[in-house]
């Protein structure tokens, strides 16, 4: 009887960003801010923004094609497409549009919502399908267009976000390259960061009233989120490393959700990871939510810095609140 490979490996990555970008000087024409304030408080210099004719599904599909090409996997060989996003084109989900766009006709496709933790949560979800032997080839995309939901009059939050997409291909492999993980949620802290539905009463009959409305712009308590990230992210990375029977000395790269350079620096300091091992591209993209981790991974791989066999500790954190970490080896 043929043995089913129930380990997994990350075999390819891809990314995409809208062509249009807005630097801090441009942003200071819109709200009362400056390049000096934004760069010194966040490390962000510029962000990419989607226009009215661009879609999340198209952006995600470009990242996906690049990942498939690196992994040398045909779209028709994909069994599952997972789209981690909080900003779908369609509230019913955008993963199926990406499936159609790619021609991945054998794949089942669905969205997964866990804000900026979405990519890490998606990777662990994908791993369950592979480890149980159900699927062999999974395409995981992290994509967000938060520019649609940011309050462009609120200088405390609009300076932070940008649009982008990243993707990886996960494949069944004889040796399991996913070494450890830890995921956490705390809904009691939901008020710190959300894009909340708000409706108005809409009477239907004399005694039945429903609600109709739309989502409100991003609402964020920056200080609370900062405190949460700096305290909880090192813990969850340590947990995932412990599960992998590794310490921070064993990792080649620390790949954190790109929310703020000061958060990256503070977390790395607590974990005693030297700056040269900390991946950062926040200066050029800002916070692209579920896309930051695969986007930064892909750039670093394509620059030739991440080598096959390198050990990466990645951590996502954000709305929910939710946070998680995964330790994996690149390719092989
Ligand atoms: N330009 C100029 N001044 C500003 C700006 C701005 N863009 N934003 C705020 N200020 C002012 C404030 O009005 C305040 O002035 P005041 O003292 O006169 O009232 C002063 O700067 C300090 O404001 P703080 O809010 O205290 O600034 P802080 O040092 O906390 O930095 C920041 C704010 C950058 C948002 C920080 O709290 C942070 O990064 N938090 C984490 C946010 C985050 O990562 N969110 C997303 C994570 S999850 C996800 O990805 C969805």
Coordinates of C-alpha atoms and ligand atoms in Angstrom, one line a residue:
X1 CA 0.0 0.0 0.0
X2 CA 1.3 3.5 -0.9
X3 CA 2.3 5.5 2.2
X4 CA 0.6 8.9 2.4
X5 CA 3.0 11.8 3.1
X6 CA 1.5 13.6 6.1
X7 CA 4.3 16.1 6.7
X8 CA 4.3 19.4 4.9
X9 CA 6.7 21.9 3.4
X10 CA 6.3 25.5 2.2
X11 CA 7.5 25.2 -1.4
X12 CA 6.8 28.6 -3.0
X13 CA 6.0 32.2 -2.3
X14 CA 4.6 35.1 -4.2
X15 CA 3.4 38.7 -3.6
X16 CA 1.7 41.7 -5.2
X17 CA 1.0 45.3 -4.4
X18 CA -1.0 48.0 -6.2
X19 CA 1.1 50.2 -8.4
X20 CA 0.0 53.4 -6.9
X21 CA 1.9 54.5 -3.8
X22 CA 1.5 57.4 -1.3
X23 CA 4.5 58.5 0.7
X24 CA 4.4 60.3 4.0
X25 CA 4.8 63.8 2.4
X26 CA 1.8 63.0 0.2
X27 CA -0.2 61.8 3.2
X28 CA 0.6 65.1 5.0
X29 CA -1.4 66.9 2.3
X30 CA -4.5 64.9 3.5
X31 CA -4.1 65.0 7.3
X32 CA -2.1 67.0 9.8
X33 CA 1.0 64.9 10.0
X34 CA 4.6 64.8 8.8
X35 CA 7.2 62.3 7.4
X36 CA 9.2 62.9 10.5
X37 CA 6.3 61.9 12.9
X38 CA 5.3 58.9 10.9
X39 CA 8.8 57.6 10.2
X40 CA 10.0 58.0 13.8
X41 CA 6.9 56.5 15.4
X42 CA 6.2 53.7 13.0
X43 CA 9.1 53.2 10.5
X44 CA 6.6 53.6 7.6
X45 CA 7.7 55.8 4.7
X46 CA 5.2 54.9 2.0
X47 CA 2.3 52.6 1.3
X48 CA 0.6 51.1 -1.8
X49 CA -3.1 51.9 -2.4
X50 CA -5.7 50.1 -4.6
X51 CA -7.7 52.3 -6.9
X52 CA -11.5 52.0 -7.5
X53 CA -11.0 49.7 -10.5
X54 CA -8.7 47.3 -8.6
X55 CA -10.0 44.3 -6.7
X56 CA -8.7 42.2 -3.8
X57 CA -9.3 39.0 -5.8
X58 CA -7.1 40.2 -8.7
X59 CA -4.3 41.3 -6.3
X60 CA -4.5 37.9 -4.5
X61 CA -4.5 36.1 -7.8
X62 CA -1.3 37.8 -8.9
X63 CA 0.5 36.8 -5.7
X64 CA -0.9 33.3 -6.0
X65 CA 0.4 32.9 -9.6
X66 CA 3.8 34.0 -8.5
X67 CA 3.8 31.4 -5.6
X68 CA 2.6 28.6 -7.9
X69 CA 5.3 29.4 -10.4
X70 CA 8.1 29.3 -7.7
X71 CA 6.7 26.0 -6.4
X72 CA 6.3 24.7 -9.9
X73 CA 2.8 23.6 -9.2
X74 CA 0.0 23.9 -11.8
X75 CA -3.2 25.6 -10.7
X76 CA -5.2 22.5 -11.6
X77 CA -3.2 20.5 -9.1
X78 CA -4.3 22.7 -6.1
X79 CA -6.7 20.9 -3.8
X80 CA -7.5 23.8 -1.5
X81 CA -7.4 27.6 -1.7
X82 CA -7.5 29.5 1.6
X83 CA -7.8 33.3 1.5
X84 CA -7.0 35.1 4.7
X85 CA -8.6 38.5 4.5
X86 CA -10.8 40.9 6.4
X87 CA -11.5 43.0 3.3
X88 CA -13.1 40.7 0.7
X89 CA -14.6 42.2 -2.4
X90 CA -17.7 40.2 -1.5
X91 CA -18.9 39.7 2.0
X92 CA -19.8 36.1 1.1
X93 CA -16.1 35.6 0.4
X94 CA -13.6 36.2 -2.4
X95 CA -11.6 32.9 -2.4
X96 CA -13.9 31.4 -5.1
X97 CA -13.2 34.4 -7.4
X98 CA -9.5 33.8 -7.0
X99 CA -10.1 30.1 -7.8
X100 CA -11.9 31.1 -11.0
X101 CA -9.2 33.6 -11.9
X102 CA -6.5 31.0 -11.5
X103 CA -8.5 28.2 -13.3
X104 CA -7.9 26.0 -10.2
X105 CA -10.9 23.9 -11.1
X106 CA -10.2 21.1 -8.7
X107 CA -9.7 23.3 -5.6
X108 CA -12.2 24.0 -2.9
X109 CA -11.9 27.6 -1.8
X110 CA -13.0 29.6 1.2
X111 CA -12.1 32.7 3.2
X112 CA -10.7 32.8 6.7
X113 CA -11.1 35.9 8.8
X114 CA -8.6 36.6 11.6
X115 CA -7.4 40.1 10.8
X116 CA -3.6 40.5 11.0
X117 CA -3.3 37.0 12.4
X118 CA -5.1 35.6 9.3
X119 CA -2.0 34.3 7.5
X120 CA -0.6 32.4 10.6
X121 CA -4.1 31.0 11.4
X122 CA -4.5 30.0 7.8
X123 CA -1.2 28.2 7.7
X124 CA -2.2 26.1 10.7
X125 CA -5.6 25.4 9.2
X126 CA -4.0 24.3 5.9
X127 CA -1.6 22.1 7.8
X128 CA -4.5 20.2 9.4
X129 CA -5.8 19.2 5.9
X130 CA -2.4 18.1 4.8
X131 CA -1.4 16.3 8.0
X132 CA -4.6 14.2 8.0
X133 CA -3.8 13.2 4.4
X134 CA -6.9 14.8 3.0
X135 CA -5.2 17.3 0.6
X136 CA -1.7 17.4 -0.9
X137 CA -1.4 20.9 -2.4
X138 CA -2.8 24.0 -0.6
X139 CA -2.6 27.6 -1.8
X140 CA -2.7 30.1 1.1
X141 CA -3.2 33.7 0.3
X142 CA -3.1 36.7 2.7
X143 CA -4.5 39.8 1.1
X144 CA -6.1 43.0 2.4
X145 CA -7.2 46.4 1.0
X146 CA -7.7 48.3 4.3
X147 CA -7.6 51.6 2.4
X148 CA -11.3 50.9 1.8
X149 CA -12.0 50.9 5.5
X150 CA -9.6 53.4 6.9
X151 CA -10.9 56.8 8.1
X152 CA -8.8 59.1 6.0
X153 CA -9.5 62.0 8.3
X154 CA -8.1 60.1 11.4
X155 CA -4.3 60.8 11.5
X156 CA -3.9 58.4 14.4
X157 CA -4.8 55.4 12.2
X158 CA -4.8 56.2 8.5
X159 CA -1.0 56.7 8.4
X160 CA -0.5 53.0 9.4
X161 CA -2.2 51.0 6.7
X162 CA -1.6 50.0 3.1
X163 CA -2.8 47.4 0.6
X164 CA -1.1 44.2 -0.6
X165 CA -1.2 40.5 -1.1
X166 CA 1.2 37.5 -0.4
X167 CA 0.8 33.8 -1.0
X168 CA 2.5 30.5 -0.3
X169 CA 2.1 27.0 -1.6
X170 CA 2.0 24.3 1.1
X171 CA 2.6 20.7 0.0
X172 CA 2.5 17.3 1.5
X173 CA 6.1 16.2 2.2
X174 CA 7.8 13.2 3.7
X175 CA 9.6 15.3 6.3
X176 CA 7.4 17.7 8.3
X177 CA 8.8 21.2 8.0
X178 CA 6.2 22.8 10.2
X179 CA 7.9 22.5 13.5
X180 CA 5.6 24.1 16.0
X181 CA 2.8 26.6 16.5
X182 CA 0.6 28.4 19.1
X183 CA -2.6 30.3 18.4
X184 CA -4.6 32.5 20.8
X185 CA -7.7 34.8 21.0
X186 CA -9.1 37.2 23.5
X187 CA -12.5 38.6 22.5
X188 CA -12.6 40.7 25.7
X189 CA -10.2 43.1 23.9
X190 CA -12.4 43.4 20.8
X191 CA -13.0 47.1 21.5
X192 CA -9.2 47.9 21.0
X193 CA -9.4 47.3 17.2
X194 CA -12.3 46.7 15.0
X195 CA -14.3 47.5 11.8
X196 CA -17.7 47.3 13.3
X197 CA -21.1 46.8 11.6
X198 CA -23.5 49.5 12.4
X199 CA -27.2 49.3 11.3
X200 CA -30.4 51.3 11.5
X201 CA -33.7 49.7 12.4
X202 CA -35.7 48.7 9.3
X203 CA -39.3 47.7 10.2
X204 CA -40.6 44.9 8.0
X205 CA -44.0 44.3 9.6
X206 CA -45.8 45.6 12.7
X207 CA -43.8 43.4 15.0
X208 CA -40.7 42.5 13.0
X209 CA -37.7 44.9 12.6
X210 CA -34.4 44.0 11.2
X211 CA -31.2 46.0 11.0
X212 CA -29.6 47.4 7.8
X213 CA -26.4 49.3 7.5
X214 CA -22.7 49.0 6.7
X215 CA -19.3 48.7 8.4
X216 CA -17.7 51.6 10.1
X217 CA -14.1 52.7 9.5
X218 CA -11.2 51.1 11.4
X219 CA -11.4 52.1 15.0
X220 CA -8.2 51.6 17.0
X221 CA -6.8 52.3 20.5
X222 CA -3.2 52.5 19.3
X223 CA -1.6 52.5 22.8
X224 CA -3.6 49.4 23.9
X225 CA -2.7 47.5 20.7
X226 CA 0.9 48.5 21.1
X227 CA 1.0 47.2 24.7
X228 CA -0.8 44.0 23.8
X229 CA 1.6 43.3 20.9
X230 CA 4.8 43.9 22.8
X231 CA 3.7 41.7 25.7
X232 CA 1.9 38.8 24.0
X233 CA 3.9 38.3 20.8
X234 CA 7.2 37.3 22.6
X235 CA 5.2 34.8 24.7
X236 CA 3.5 33.1 21.8
X237 CA 6.7 32.9 19.8
X238 CA 8.4 31.2 22.8
X239 CA 5.4 28.8 23.0
X240 CA 5.7 27.8 19.4
X241 CA 9.5 27.4 19.7
X242 CA 9.1 25.3 22.9
X243 CA 6.7 23.0 20.9
X244 CA 9.4 22.8 18.2
X245 CA 12.0 21.9 20.9
X246 CA 14.0 25.0 19.7
X247 CA 15.1 28.3 21.2
X248 CA 15.5 31.7 19.6
X249 CA 19.2 30.9 19.1
X250 CA 18.1 28.2 16.6
X251 CA 16.1 30.5 14.3
X252 CA 17.5 32.1 11.2
X253 CA 14.7 34.6 10.8
X254 CA 12.1 36.4 12.9
X255 CA 9.2 37.3 10.7
X256 CA 6.6 39.4 12.5
X257 CA 3.4 41.0 11.3
X258 CA 4.6 44.4 10.0
X259 CA 2.5 46.7 12.1
X260 CA 5.1 49.1 13.4
X261 CA 8.9 49.1 13.4
X262 CA 8.9 50.0 17.1
X263 CA 6.8 46.8 17.8
X264 CA 9.3 44.7 15.7
X265 CA 12.3 46.2 17.6
X266 CA 10.7 45.7 21.1
X267 CA 9.6 42.1 20.4
X268 CA 13.0 41.2 19.0
X269 CA 14.7 42.8 22.0
X270 CA 12.5 40.8 24.4
X271 CA 13.3 37.6 22.5
X272 CA 17.0 38.5 22.3
X273 CA 17.0 38.1 18.5
X274 CA 19.6 40.3 16.8
X275 CA 18.4 43.0 14.3
X276 CA 20.0 41.2 11.3
X277 CA 17.6 38.3 11.8
X278 CA 14.5 40.4 11.9
X279 CA 12.7 40.8 8.6
X280 CA 11.3 44.2 7.9
X281 CA 9.8 45.8 4.8
X282 CA 7.3 48.0 6.7
X283 CA 9.0 51.2 5.3
X284 CA 7.6 50.5 1.8
X285 CA 4.2 49.0 2.5
X286 CA 2.9 50.0 6.0
X287 CA 0.6 47.5 7.6
X288 CA -1.1 45.4 5.0
X289 CA -2.8 43.2 7.6
X290 CA -3.1 39.5 6.5
X291 CA -0.6 40.2 3.7
X292 CA 2.4 41.4 5.7
X293 CA 3.9 38.1 6.5
X294 CA 3.8 36.4 3.1
X295 CA 4.7 39.7 1.4
X296 CA 7.8 40.1 3.6
X297 CA 8.7 36.4 3.3
X298 CA 8.5 36.6 -0.5
X299 CA 10.6 39.7 -0.8
X300 CA 13.3 38.2 1.4
X301 CA 13.3 34.9 -0.5
X302 CA 13.5 36.7 -3.8
X303 CA 16.4 38.9 -2.6
X304 CA 18.2 35.6 -1.9
X305 CA 18.5 36.1 1.8
X306 CA 16.3 33.2 3.0
X307 CA 17.8 29.9 1.9
X308 CA 16.3 26.4 1.7
X309 CA 16.4 24.8 5.1
X310 CA 16.4 28.1 7.0
X311 CA 14.3 28.1 10.1
X312 CA 11.7 30.9 10.4
X313 CA 9.6 32.0 13.4
X314 CA 6.6 33.9 12.2
X315 CA 4.0 35.7 14.3
X316 CA 0.8 37.5 13.4
X317 CA -1.3 39.6 15.8
X318 CA -4.2 42.0 15.6
X319 CA -7.9 42.4 15.8
X320 CA -10.0 39.9 17.6
X321 CA -7.8 40.3 19.5
X322 CA -6.0 37.4 18.0
X323 CA -2.4 36.3 17.9
X324 CA -0.3 33.3 17.0
X325 CA 3.1 32.0 15.9
X326 CA 4.4 29.3 13.7
X327 CA 7.9 27.9 13.3
X328 CA 8.8 26.3 9.9
X329 CA 11.7 25.6 7.7
X330 CA 11.7 27.1 4.2
X331 CA 11.3 24.6 1.4
X332 CA 13.4 21.3 1.4
Ligands
LIG1 N1 0.9 62.7 12.9 C1 1.2 63.6 13.8 N2 0.8 63.6 15.1 C2 0.1 62.5 15.4 C3 -0.3 61.5 14.5 C4 0.2 61.6 13.2 N3 -0.1 60.8 12.2 N4 -1.0 60.6 15.2 C5 -1.1 61.0 16.4 N5 -0.4 62.1 16.6 C6 -0.3 62.9 17.8 C7 -1.4 62.7 18.8 O1 -2.5 63.6 18.5 C8 -0.8 63.0 20.1 O2 -0.7 64.4 20.3 P1 -1.2 65.0 21.7 O3 -0.2 64.5 22.7 O4 -1.1 66.5 21.4 O5 -2.6 64.5 21.9 C9 0.7 62.5 19.9 O6 0.9 62.5 18.5 C10 1.0 61.2 20.5 O7 -0.1 60.3 20.1 P2 -0.1 58.8 20.6 O8 -1.4 58.2 20.1 O9 0.1 58.8 22.1 O10 1.1 58.2 19.8 P3 1.9 56.9 20.1 O11 3.3 57.2 20.4 O12 1.1 56.0 20.9 O13 1.9 56.3 18.6 C11 0.8 54.7 17.2 C12 0.7 56.0 17.9 C13 1.9 54.8 16.1 C14 -0.5 54.4 16.5 C15 1.2 53.6 18.2 O14 0.3 53.6 19.3 C16 1.1 52.2 17.6 O15 1.8 51.9 16.7 N6 0.2 51.4 18.1 C17 0.0 50.0 17.5 C18 -1.0 50.2 16.3 C19 -1.0 49.0 15.5 O16 0.0 48.3 15.3 N7 -2.2 48.7 15.0 C20 -2.5 47.7 14.1 C21 -2.1 46.3 14.7 S1 -3.2 45.1 14.4 C22 -3.5 45.2 12.8 O17 -2.6 45.1 12.1 C23 -4.9 45.4 12.3

